[in-house]
Amino acid sequence: MNIYDIAEKSGVSIATISRVLNGGKNVSQKTYDKVMAIIEEEGYTPNIFARGLGLDTMQTIGILVTDAKDTYYARMISYLSEGLHSLGFNVLLSSTGYDLKSKKREMELLISKRVDAIFLAGSSQQELKGNTHIKEAAKTIPIIMVNGYIDAPGIINVSSNDRAGIYDCIRKLSASGYQKPLYFYNHATYSGAEKIAGFEAAAKELGLAKVKERIIQLPDTLTGMQARVEQVIASGLDFDAVVASEDLLAVAASKALAGRKLDLPVVGFNNSILAEVSSPTLTSIDNMLESLCKMAVELFHERSLGKDTSSRVTIDCKLAVRESFRPEE
Amino acid sequence: MNIYDIAEKSGVSIATISRVLNGGKNVSQKTYDKVMAIIEEEGYTPNIFARGLGLDTMQTIGILVTDAKDTYYARMISYLSEGLHSLGFNVLLSSTGYDLKSKKREMELLISKRVDAIFLAGSSQQELKGNTHIKEAAKTIPIIMVNGYIDAPGIINVSSNDRAGIYDCIRKLSASGYQKPLYFYNHATYSGAEKIAGFEAAAKELGLAKVKERIIQLPDTLTGMQARVEQVIASGLDFDAVVASEDLLAVAASKALAGRKLDLPVVGFNNSILAEVSSPTLTSIDNMLESLCKMAVELFHERSLGKDTSSRVTIDCKLAVRESFRPEE
DNA sequence: CTGAAAGCGCTAACAA
DNA sequence: TTGTTAGCGCTTTCAG
C-alpha cells in the first residue's frame, strides 16, 4: 500500500495525497476529507524511508549513555525521551560502556543513521581531556551535553552545579558543628571532578590539613565499598561526617558506620530511591535531574527553531533533608 | 557525498560501489581495495534512507516499556539493547506510560517507523484481558513479549516462572516454620496475577483460611506503603512472614516491622539493588532478568533466521538469600 | 567481474 | 486547487 494506491482509490494525484499527508495546506476541504477517509479506511502509513530520503530527516534523536541500567542514567533517558517525544521526535538509544573507542563508534553510528541531534547523557560521556570526537561531530550535527561541559561551537551544555552543591553541603555540615568531613567517590568524570573541586574549596576554608587524604575512592560493588570504608575507619583517620558523590556510596558508608556504632552525618548525592530505602534514610544532594533534562530538551528545541540560545546553562542543586543529617538553622 | 561521487572518484560504476558496500561479493580484490580506500579516505557513509527505501528495513528494533525510569524496566532496556546491538540492530525506545490508549499509539508509531520487530518489555505492557492491538500488530511484524504471555500466531513469549517463584518461596518459609505468610503487591499486571496465583496455591496447601485477606495491595510511594503495612500490623491480622511482589514493597514492610520491633522473615522480588541496600539486607526472588532478555533476543534472532523456534519459553526464578530470611535445609 | 537502468515511495518545484 | 515530473541515494536484476 503506497501513495499511488491511495491516489488511485481517491481519484486524485499523488501530489494531493502528499499534501493531505503533510497538513492539508492548499487542498480543498472536500478533497481533504475524501482522501483522509480513504487513508484511514486502508490503514495506510507513509513510508518513512522514502520520506526521509527526500527530507533527509527522520525526526529521530540519538541518546548516548554509558550504562542504560544505572538508575541515574535510566532516569535521564526517561526524562529526555519524554520531552523529545512530546516534540515529535523518536529516540534512538545507545549504551556505549565506558570505553572511549566504543563511545566514538556509537557516535559515528548514530550520525550515519542520520539522527537529527545527539544528546550525550551524563558526564561520563565526555573525557576529562580532549573530546575531539565530540567537537568534530558538533560540526555536523547538534550536540547536547546533559550534565557535561565542552566549550566548542555548536555544543549546548546543560549541567547541575555539582561543585556548589558539595560546597554548600560542607558549609552546612560545618555550621552544624561537623568540621572534619570525608569525601567518597568512585568514578573520575567531569562532574566527579567538579564535586571534588567543591569539596576542596570548602575544606580549604575550614582550614583542614591534608585535604587529599580526605578524598577517598571506593570500589564498584556495595560490599567492596563497605569494606573500604571500614578500613578507613580502622585507619584512625579523624573525621566527623561523610559526603559521597553518589547515594550508593553514602549507603555503604552509612552501613559501615552503623556496624561500628558510629552515628555521624552522612550525605549522598542524586537524591535517588536508595536514599529513601536506606536505614537511616539519607540526606542527599538533589541535582535536579528532571529540570536538567527538561532544560536540555527545551534548549535544543529553541536552537533548532533558529533562536540564538545560551550555549551553557547551569542549575543549582538542592539538599533533600532526611534522617542522616539535619542542618541546624 | 554519495555513491555517485565515490563511483566517479573510483572510476567504476555505482553498482560496483554498492557491491563493495554490501560485502564485496562478485568484485575483484583489486577493485574492492581501490574502492574501499576511497570510501575510507572520503569518510563516506551510505545514506540510510535510500538503503532503507530499497530494502525496507533499517535494522532497527522498537522497545516499548511503560516507564523507562523504573529500575526494573531500565535493566530490561539495557540488556535487550545490548543483545540487539550485538546483532547489528539499533534500538528505538518508547516509554508509553500505563494508559492503554498511549500504548496503542506508540505501537502504531513504531510500526509506521518500519522497525523490524517490537519488544514489549515488562508484563505491564499487556492488558489482563484483550490485547487485540498486540495480536493485530503481530500479523504485520514480529512481536516479542518479555515477561508476558499472549497466545497468538507470530508472538514470541519469554517469561520468568513467577508463579513457581512465589510458590517455592512460601514452601521454603513453611519448611522453616513460618506458615502464616502475608503477600503484598501493588500493580495488577499479568505477572502480578501469576505471583498471586502462586501464593494462593501455596497458601491452600498450607491450609490457610481466608487467603484473600492475606493478599494486600499497597499504594505507590514508599511512605504510603509503610503506613499501610503499619495499619495491617495494627489490625491484628495473624501473620509470621511477608512476601512481596517487588523489592520496594519488601523494604517498606521491613521498615514497618522494624519500627514495631518485629523480627519476621521478609522476602522481596526482582533481586534488585534495593534488596542489598535495605537494612537488614533482603532475601529476594531473582527472576533472572538478564537471562530472560538474552533469551528473548536469541529467540527473535533464530526466528528471523527462519528457524521454527518455540513460541513460549519460561525461566525459573532463584532465591537470592540475604539476612531477612535464610531457609532451613 | 562490471555496467546500465529500472525501481523503491515520497516531496516539492513548476505548470496548468 | 490540482497534476506532472524530476529528483533523493541506494539495491538489484539483466546484459555483456
XYZ file of C-alpha atoms (C1' of nucleotides) in Angstrom:
690
model
C 0.000 0.000 0.000
C 1.649 3.215 -1.155
C 0.818 6.723 -2.147
C -0.040 5.647 -5.664
C -2.640 3.192 -4.447
C -4.249 5.834 -2.328
C -4.134 8.294 -5.205
C -5.851 5.848 -7.471
C -8.551 4.951 -4.969
C -9.159 8.620 -4.265
C -9.191 9.642 -7.885
C -6.596 12.364 -7.362
C -2.845 12.634 -7.945
C -0.118 11.572 -5.581
C 0.811 15.212 -5.074
C -2.562 15.853 -3.499
C -2.169 12.827 -1.257
C 1.194 14.111 -0.210
C -0.310 17.482 0.616
C -3.014 15.889 2.704
C -0.393 13.840 4.497
C 1.577 16.943 5.302
C -1.109 19.006 6.928
C -3.515 19.663 4.105
C -2.326 23.109 3.069
C -3.564 24.094 -0.403
C -6.127 21.350 -0.534
C -9.860 21.892 -0.647
C -11.736 20.708 2.385
C -13.730 18.371 0.213
C -10.707 16.668 -1.289
C -9.009 16.562 2.080
C -11.915 14.765 3.705
C -12.276 12.312 0.883
C -8.598 11.427 0.884
C -8.423 11.219 4.653
C -11.328 8.830 4.706
C -9.586 6.515 2.263
C -6.301 6.713 4.132
C -7.990 5.706 7.367
C -10.001 3.037 5.685
C -6.943 1.446 4.124
C -4.847 1.930 7.226
C -2.151 3.481 5.116
C 1.045 4.855 6.658
C 3.543 6.711 4.509
C 6.861 5.003 4.065
C 9.265 6.673 6.408
C 12.315 5.884 4.314
C 11.006 7.478 1.178
C 10.045 10.496 3.179
C 13.412 10.611 4.911
C 15.175 10.258 1.603
C 13.583 13.422 0.342
C 13.741 15.436 3.554
C 16.916 13.954 4.994
C 15.444 13.783 8.470
C 13.633 11.094 10.310
C 12.605 13.121 13.333
C 14.810 10.967 15.431
C 17.199 11.930 18.197
C 20.081 9.815 19.375
C 20.771 9.426 23.079
C 24.168 8.163 24.101
C 24.614 6.884 27.599
C 27.395 4.897 29.232
C 25.207 2.422 31.089
C 21.476 2.360 30.499
C 20.771 0.215 33.558
C 22.328 2.630 36.009
C 19.378 4.225 37.830
C 20.743 7.674 37.304
C 21.182 7.317 33.566
C 17.918 5.470 33.301
C 16.169 8.473 34.763
C 17.930 10.710 32.287
C 16.857 8.546 29.392
C 13.322 8.610 30.628
C 13.089 12.368 31.131
C 14.852 13.161 27.886
C 12.828 10.815 25.772
C 9.641 12.056 27.361
C 10.491 15.629 26.419
C 11.706 14.781 22.943
C 8.706 12.654 22.363
C 6.335 15.485 23.041
C 8.292 17.463 20.467
C 7.519 14.775 17.941
C 10.866 13.031 17.941
C 11.667 9.393 18.323
C 14.606 8.258 20.356
C 17.406 6.021 19.214
C 19.184 4.735 22.292
C 22.744 3.571 22.543
C 24.501 2.261 25.612
C 28.206 2.725 24.990
C 30.007 1.486 28.050
C 32.900 3.441 29.485
C 35.398 2.713 26.742
C 36.327 5.672 24.569
C 36.636 3.582 21.436
C 33.105 2.354 21.634
C 31.806 5.792 22.556
C 33.292 7.023 19.309
C 31.943 4.106 17.357
C 28.413 4.572 18.658
C 28.556 8.240 17.925
C 29.522 7.609 14.319
C 26.821 5.013 14.063
C 24.195 7.460 15.211
C 25.431 10.052 12.770
C 25.349 7.562 9.951
C 21.766 6.804 10.913
C 21.036 10.432 10.165
C 19.644 11.333 13.563
C 18.701 14.989 13.928
C 20.729 15.594 17.073
C 22.679 13.699 19.697
C 22.163 14.007 23.424
C 25.156 12.921 25.474
C 23.612 11.899 28.758
C 25.782 12.022 31.836
C 29.219 13.411 32.373
C 30.802 10.022 31.833
C 30.128 10.514 28.133
C 32.836 13.083 27.986
C 36.513 12.559 28.664
C 38.389 14.690 31.167
C 40.659 15.862 28.369
C 40.366 16.006 24.608
C 36.870 15.182 23.416
C 37.884 15.962 19.883
C 35.445 13.391 18.547
C 32.605 15.297 20.152
C 33.816 18.657 18.933
C 34.253 17.186 15.495
C 30.777 15.694 15.460
C 29.321 19.009 16.553
C 30.300 20.455 13.208
C 27.944 18.034 11.512
C 25.082 17.726 13.935
C 23.700 19.444 17.041
C 25.201 18.006 20.218
C 23.643 18.485 23.639
C 25.703 17.679 26.719
C 23.441 16.771 29.606
C 25.466 17.266 32.751
C 28.704 17.871 30.966
C 30.536 20.788 29.502
C 32.509 21.155 26.330
C 33.288 24.596 25.095
C 33.040 24.356 21.328
C 30.829 25.848 18.634
C 27.513 24.115 18.173
C 27.509 22.333 21.518
C 24.737 23.032 24.000
C 25.679 22.381 27.620
C 23.253 21.892 30.462
C 24.524 20.887 33.859
C 23.797 20.964 37.532
C 26.117 22.983 39.694
C 27.628 19.979 41.419
C 30.594 21.916 42.670
C 28.406 24.354 44.551
C 26.191 21.500 45.670
C 29.038 19.816 47.505
C 30.485 23.098 48.674
C 27.219 24.241 50.220
C 26.731 20.885 51.845
C 30.135 21.043 53.556
C 29.314 24.560 54.711
C 26.082 23.334 56.222
C 27.836 20.485 57.973
C 30.358 22.924 59.302
C 27.666 25.316 60.512
C 26.116 22.374 62.347
C 29.399 21.612 64.088
C 30.868 18.973 61.786
C 34.121 20.351 60.531
C 36.086 17.251 59.573
C 34.266 15.800 56.599
C 35.379 12.936 54.397
C 34.552 12.679 50.721
C 33.902 9.367 48.951
C 33.689 8.965 45.190
C 34.193 6.215 42.652
C 34.212 7.340 39.026
C 36.518 10.054 37.749
C 34.236 12.016 35.446
C 33.767 15.651 34.591
C 31.080 16.057 37.217
C 33.177 13.984 39.596
C 35.996 16.483 39.226
C 33.564 19.335 39.853
C 32.368 17.752 43.045
C 35.886 17.232 44.292
C 36.683 20.841 43.483
C 33.697 21.866 45.604
C 34.907 19.697 48.452
C 38.435 21.054 48.233
C 37.289 24.634 48.184
C 35.125 24.157 51.264
C 37.791 22.109 53.048
C 40.325 24.844 52.477
C 38.001 27.380 54.027
C 37.600 25.109 57.017
C 41.360 25.135 57.384
C 41.609 21.368 57.062
C 45.097 19.970 56.590
C 45.904 17.110 54.201
C 42.685 17.527 52.269
C 43.783 14.938 49.677
C 43.666 12.244 52.332
C 40.026 13.055 52.944
C 39.105 12.384 49.330
C 38.766 8.653 49.026
C 37.942 6.491 46.055
C 35.733 3.462 46.658
C 35.420 0.319 44.525
C 32.379 -0.558 42.443
C 30.356 -3.045 44.473
C 28.387 -2.308 47.596
C 30.238 -4.861 49.675
C 33.562 -3.663 48.322
C 32.639 -0.116 49.223
C 31.649 -1.106 52.722
C 34.896 -2.974 53.255
C 36.905 0.004 52.094
C 35.014 2.370 54.385
C 35.651 0.037 57.280
C 39.345 0.149 56.503
C 39.196 3.905 56.562
C 37.510 3.880 59.949
C 40.047 1.424 61.268
C 42.913 3.541 59.957
C 42.111 6.082 62.640
C 41.639 8.959 60.219
C 39.980 11.758 62.175
C 36.587 12.605 60.690
C 33.103 13.504 61.860
C 31.000 13.468 58.709
C 30.767 11.810 55.293
C 29.750 13.212 51.946
C 29.583 10.977 48.898
C 29.422 11.520 45.170
C 26.509 9.110 44.816
C 23.826 7.716 47.079
C 25.118 4.183 46.822
C 28.464 5.205 48.300
C 26.643 7.005 51.076
C 24.673 3.831 51.764
C 27.910 1.887 52.029
C 29.338 4.478 54.395
C 26.177 4.512 56.440
C 26.232 0.738 56.797
C 29.910 0.647 57.728
C 29.419 3.376 60.322
C 26.395 1.630 61.783
C 28.436 -1.544 62.068
C 30.889 0.379 64.236
C 28.090 2.023 66.180
C 29.190 5.398 64.893
C 26.408 7.916 64.480
C 27.768 10.593 62.155
C 26.113 12.696 59.477
C 26.149 11.109 56.029
C 25.108 12.879 52.855
C 24.603 11.255 49.483
C 24.189 12.648 46.005
C 21.395 12.353 43.391
C 18.534 12.021 45.808
C 17.633 8.624 44.461
C 15.336 5.952 45.813
C 18.367 4.450 47.552
C 18.447 7.420 49.906
C 14.868 6.654 50.899
C 15.385 2.939 51.255
C 18.486 3.162 53.391
C 18.138 2.998 57.185
C 18.543 5.612 58.447
C 17.141 7.434 55.428
C 19.832 9.507 53.802
C 20.033 13.216 53.315
C 21.073 13.678 49.710
C 22.086 16.438 47.362
C 19.473 16.606 44.642
C 20.904 17.629 41.311
C 17.505 18.265 39.853
C 17.795 15.748 37.114
C 14.330 16.232 35.756
C 14.705 20.003 35.407
C 18.076 19.430 33.841
C 16.689 17.157 31.181
C 13.675 19.349 30.536
C 16.000 22.286 30.102
C 18.227 20.354 27.723
C 15.290 19.453 25.527
C 13.976 22.984 25.686
C 17.302 24.496 24.624
C 17.648 22.026 21.796
C 14.181 22.891 20.638
C 14.807 26.618 20.656
C 18.101 26.197 18.937
C 16.551 24.072 16.228
C 13.970 26.796 15.720
C 16.855 29.066 14.891
C 16.863 31.026 18.123
C 20.194 32.171 19.437
C 20.106 30.438 22.795
C 22.690 30.287 25.525
C 25.195 27.517 24.979
C 25.653 26.857 28.670
C 23.033 26.618 31.373
C 23.674 25.652 34.974
C 21.081 24.555 37.515
C 21.589 24.712 41.262
C 21.303 21.657 43.465
C 19.032 21.338 46.484
C 19.613 19.455 49.697
C 16.958 16.806 50.301
C 16.987 16.514 54.069
C 16.362 13.147 55.737
C 17.449 11.369 58.885
C 21.176 11.080 58.237
C 21.822 14.809 58.516
C 19.556 17.677 59.502
C 21.343 21.006 59.152
C 20.908 23.442 62.021
C 19.486 26.783 61.039
C 28.957 12.827 -0.730
C 27.006 9.974 -2.277
C 27.516 6.785 -4.143
C 27.897 8.633 -7.431
C 30.771 10.714 -6.129
C 32.565 7.642 -4.929
C 31.913 5.902 -8.221
C 33.390 8.794 -10.126
C 36.469 9.064 -7.925
C 37.000 5.318 -8.191
C 36.449 5.180 -11.915
C 33.826 2.427 -11.607
C 30.028 2.364 -11.673
C 27.730 2.840 -8.725
C 26.734 -0.789 -8.960
C 30.258 -1.805 -8.083
C 30.343 0.606 -5.182
C 27.122 -0.864 -3.935
C 28.605 -4.349 -4.162
C 31.641 -3.284 -2.214
C 29.421 -1.693 0.394
C 27.489 -4.909 0.779
C 30.338 -7.254 1.460
C 32.229 -7.280 -1.800
C 30.766 -10.425 -3.362
C 31.396 -10.579 -7.102
C 34.026 -7.879 -7.013
C 37.699 -8.411 -7.839
C 40.054 -7.972 -4.946
C 41.779 -5.199 -6.794
C 38.625 -3.171 -7.400
C 37.478 -3.853 -3.867
C 40.650 -2.492 -2.347
C 40.691 0.543 -4.564
C 37.080 1.433 -3.782
C 37.478 0.756 -0.099
C 40.465 3.050 0.067
C 38.483 5.876 -1.486
C 35.492 5.274 0.774
C 37.697 5.476 3.846
C 39.546 8.467 2.542
C 36.358 10.399 1.879
C 34.723 9.219 5.070
C 31.683 8.216 3.101
C 28.674 6.608 4.757
C 25.798 5.326 2.678
C 22.536 7.131 3.148
C 20.431 5.033 5.407
C 17.136 6.238 3.997
C 17.961 5.367 0.444
C 19.113 1.989 1.585
C 16.026 1.502 3.693
C 13.829 2.523 0.806
C 15.179 -0.286 -1.287
C 15.439 -2.932 1.401
C 12.513 -1.850 3.547
C 14.438 -2.369 6.746
C 16.512 -0.091 8.840
C 17.938 -2.707 11.130
C 16.071 -1.103 13.959
C 14.086 -2.696 16.747
C 11.445 -0.935 18.779
C 11.290 -1.423 22.528
C 8.101 -0.476 24.296
C 8.174 -0.034 28.015
C 5.698 1.505 30.436
C 8.171 3.515 32.470
C 11.782 3.766 31.388
C 12.961 5.169 34.695
C 11.740 2.248 36.754
C 14.881 0.312 37.731
C 13.401 -2.931 36.622
C 12.429 -1.745 33.168
C 15.669 0.184 32.854
C 17.551 -3.053 33.323
C 15.405 -4.711 30.678
C 16.084 -1.920 28.239
C 19.765 -2.214 28.901
C 20.003 -5.982 28.492
C 17.769 -6.041 25.451
C 19.529 -3.239 23.657
C 22.876 -4.772 24.449
C 21.859 -8.037 22.854
C 20.166 -6.439 19.873
C 23.082 -4.189 19.364
C 25.484 -7.054 19.044
C 23.146 -8.451 16.407
C 23.583 -5.236 14.468
C 20.303 -3.598 15.351
C 19.642 -0.155 16.654
C 17.034 0.443 19.267
C 14.139 2.826 19.080
C 12.842 3.341 22.593
C 9.388 4.381 23.641
C 8.096 4.932 27.125
C 4.347 4.568 26.969
C 3.033 5.071 30.463
C 0.337 2.784 31.802
C -2.515 4.093 29.671
C -3.806 1.695 27.055
C -4.519 4.434 24.541
C -0.961 5.623 24.503
C 0.378 2.083 24.429
C -1.590 1.597 21.238
C -0.459 4.896 19.813
C 3.213 4.188 20.451
C 2.888 0.783 18.946
C 1.427 2.202 15.764
C 4.124 4.823 15.699
C 6.840 2.209 15.879
C 5.214 0.211 13.127
C 4.950 3.285 10.951
C 8.657 3.844 11.537
C 9.202 0.477 9.923
C 11.040 -1.137 12.785
C 11.953 -4.764 12.190
C 10.358 -6.073 15.354
C 8.833 -4.846 18.577
C 9.866 -5.985 22.025
C 7.225 -5.431 24.679
C 9.236 -5.158 27.850
C 7.530 -5.993 31.090
C 4.193 -7.544 31.797
C 2.631 -4.142 32.284
C 2.743 -3.762 28.513
C -0.021 -6.256 28.185
C -3.537 -5.970 29.473
C -5.073 -8.626 31.659
C -7.744 -9.149 29.027
C -7.994 -8.440 25.347
C -4.716 -7.318 23.872
C -6.230 -7.277 20.428
C -3.957 -4.454 19.376
C -0.951 -6.639 20.086
C -2.403 -9.643 18.329
C -3.300 -7.424 15.409
C 0.179 -5.935 15.216
C 1.716 -9.385 15.314
C 0.226 -10.052 11.904
C 2.385 -7.291 10.464
C 5.554 -7.504 12.472
C 7.339 -9.862 14.880
C 6.337 -9.200 18.465
C 8.352 -10.397 21.427
C 6.776 -10.352 24.870
C 9.436 -10.094 27.528
C 7.869 -11.316 30.727
C 4.405 -11.538 29.351
C 2.316 -14.080 27.530
C -0.073 -13.745 24.688
C -1.095 -16.816 22.809
C -1.380 -15.725 19.212
C 0.394 -16.524 15.974
C 3.659 -14.697 15.449
C 4.155 -13.727 19.060
C 7.252 -14.923 20.893
C 6.839 -15.138 24.663
C 9.649 -15.265 27.148
C 8.911 -15.080 30.822
C 10.131 -15.986 34.244
C 8.120 -18.502 36.178
C 6.919 -16.012 38.746
C 4.126 -18.242 39.929
C 6.533 -21.010 40.851
C 8.937 -18.449 42.276
C 6.401 -17.298 44.836
C 5.073 -20.787 45.412
C 8.513 -22.202 46.166
C 9.298 -19.315 48.427
C 6.180 -19.923 50.536
C 7.109 -23.590 50.709
C 10.546 -22.696 51.982
C 9.106 -20.362 54.577
C 6.776 -23.087 55.652
C 9.582 -25.641 55.865
C 11.424 -23.202 58.094
C 8.463 -22.918 60.409
C 6.697 -19.840 59.046
C 3.259 -20.941 57.996
C 1.256 -17.759 58.086
C 2.648 -15.598 55.292
C 1.275 -12.323 54.006
C 1.560 -11.204 50.397
C 1.997 -7.564 49.359
C 1.664 -6.297 45.821
C 0.828 -3.054 44.091
C 0.290 -3.284 40.336
C -2.203 -5.653 38.796
C -0.320 -6.985 35.790
C -0.058 -10.306 34.072
C 2.963 -11.269 36.117
C 1.270 -9.833 39.185
C -1.604 -12.226 38.657
C 0.832 -15.112 38.241
C 2.505 -14.298 41.514
C -0.798 -14.142 43.338
C -1.741 -17.478 41.840
C 1.486 -18.924 43.217
C 0.728 -17.509 46.634
C -2.814 -18.830 46.619
C -1.746 -22.288 45.576
C 0.838 -22.494 48.334
C -1.491 -20.953 50.900
C -4.116 -23.532 50.070
C -1.653 -26.340 50.649
C -0.774 -24.813 53.998
C -4.432 -24.969 54.864
C -4.671 -21.246 55.491
C -8.134 -19.833 55.851
C -9.247 -16.521 54.363
C -6.378 -16.416 51.918
C -7.791 -13.328 50.221
C -7.229 -11.312 53.357
C -3.574 -12.169 53.249
C -3.153 -10.660 49.781
C -2.806 -6.953 50.312
C -2.390 -4.153 47.848
C -0.060 -1.312 48.817
C -0.002 2.240 47.446
C 2.708 3.667 45.201
C 5.045 5.634 47.435
C 7.440 4.212 49.974
C 5.981 6.177 52.851
C 2.482 5.275 51.748
C 3.438 1.631 51.656
C 4.973 1.787 55.106
C 1.866 3.425 56.516
C -0.346 0.763 55.015
C 1.817 -2.037 56.394
C 1.643 -0.437 59.829
C -2.128 -0.435 59.571
C -2.039 -4.096 58.736
C 0.133 -4.836 61.747
C -2.160 -2.780 63.969
C -5.202 -4.601 62.633
C -4.047 -7.686 64.491
C -4.008 -9.904 61.425
C -2.148 -13.055 62.397
C 0.994 -13.491 60.294
C 4.609 -14.567 60.709
C 6.242 -13.765 57.370
C 5.985 -11.342 54.459
C 6.479 -11.908 50.759
C 6.242 -9.027 48.317
C 5.838 -8.687 44.571
C 8.707 -6.205 44.367
C 11.707 -5.336 46.476
C 10.463 -1.858 47.237
C 7.344 -3.261 48.909
C 9.537 -5.607 50.898
C 11.634 -2.661 52.009
C 8.504 -0.888 53.176
C 7.397 -3.984 55.064
C 10.819 -4.434 56.571
C 10.887 -0.850 57.788
C 7.409 -1.050 59.235
C 8.204 -4.293 61.022
C 11.455 -2.890 62.383
C 9.540 0.102 63.685
C 7.387 -2.311 65.699
C 10.425 -4.331 66.796
C 9.080 -7.303 64.940
C 11.704 -9.630 63.552
C 9.988 -11.706 60.901
C 11.193 -13.101 57.584
C 10.669 -10.753 54.641
C 11.207 -11.725 51.026
C 11.245 -9.335 48.071
C 11.112 -9.882 44.334
C 13.493 -8.936 41.487
C 16.692 -9.138 43.490
C 17.431 -5.502 42.833
C 19.948 -3.173 44.407
C 17.235 -2.182 46.867
C 17.452 -5.603 48.472
C 21.154 -5.040 49.071
C 20.750 -1.505 50.332
C 17.995 -2.280 52.788
C 18.897 -2.988 56.416
C 18.648 -5.837 57.118
C 19.556 -6.883 53.595
C 16.627 -8.564 51.919
C 16.283 -12.057 50.637
C 14.718 -11.690 47.222
C 13.328 -13.850 44.471
C 15.527 -13.334 41.440
C 13.596 -13.565 38.202
C 16.769 -13.796 36.184
C 16.119 -10.711 34.169
C 19.356 -10.821 32.255
C 18.870 -14.411 31.111
C 15.324 -13.558 30.231
C 16.350 -10.700 27.986
C 19.193 -12.643 26.433
C 16.778 -15.431 25.669
C 14.270 -13.057 24.141
C 16.877 -11.643 21.814
C 18.131 -15.091 20.970
C 14.680 -16.367 20.091
C 13.957 -13.330 17.974
C 17.222 -13.861 16.162
C 16.543 -17.503 15.422
C 13.042 -16.750 14.347
C 14.240 -14.051 11.981
C 16.668 -16.544 10.507
C 13.655 -18.597 9.622
C 14.068 -21.264 12.289
C 10.954 -22.721 13.761
C 11.536 -21.778 17.379
C 9.357 -22.286 20.404
C 6.854 -19.518 20.869
C 6.944 -19.727 24.631
C 9.923 -20.072 26.923
C 9.818 -19.958 30.700
C 12.764 -19.435 33.005
C 12.791 -20.469 36.641
C 13.437 -17.992 39.415
C 16.135 -18.355 42.057
C 16.068 -17.285 45.653
C 18.834 -14.807 46.461
C 19.351 -15.389 50.152
C 20.259 -12.499 52.446
C 19.689 -11.518 56.048
C 15.916 -11.148 56.029
C 15.249 -14.858 55.528
C 17.575 -17.860 55.492
C 15.682 -21.020 54.640
C 16.469 -24.048 56.733
C 17.684 -27.058 54.816
C 33.659 -9.256 -12.854
C 31.340 -4.972 -14.256
C 27.859 -1.546 -16.016
C 23.238 0.301 -17.422
C 18.951 1.130 -15.929
C 14.710 0.285 -13.513
C 12.676 0.873 -9.474
C 11.759 1.821 -4.025
C 7.754 5.792 -2.181
C 7.828 10.255 -1.217
C 8.401 15.631 -1.601
C 8.436 19.919 -3.951
C 9.058 22.921 -7.798
C 6.687 24.088 -11.685
C 2.625 24.094 -14.761
C -1.886 24.371 -15.568
C -6.661 23.949 -6.116
C -4.613 20.214 -8.599
C -1.419 17.436 -11.625
C 3.162 16.359 -13.798
C 7.598 15.306 -13.142
C 12.232 15.430 -11.573
C 14.870 14.049 -8.138
C 16.503 11.862 -3.227
C 20.681 7.647 -2.968
C 20.666 3.126 -2.954
C 19.906 -2.048 -4.464
C 19.246 -5.241 -7.848
C 18.155 -7.510 -11.977
C 19.752 -8.184 -16.558
C 23.215 -7.818 -20.166
C 27.614 -8.013 -21.530
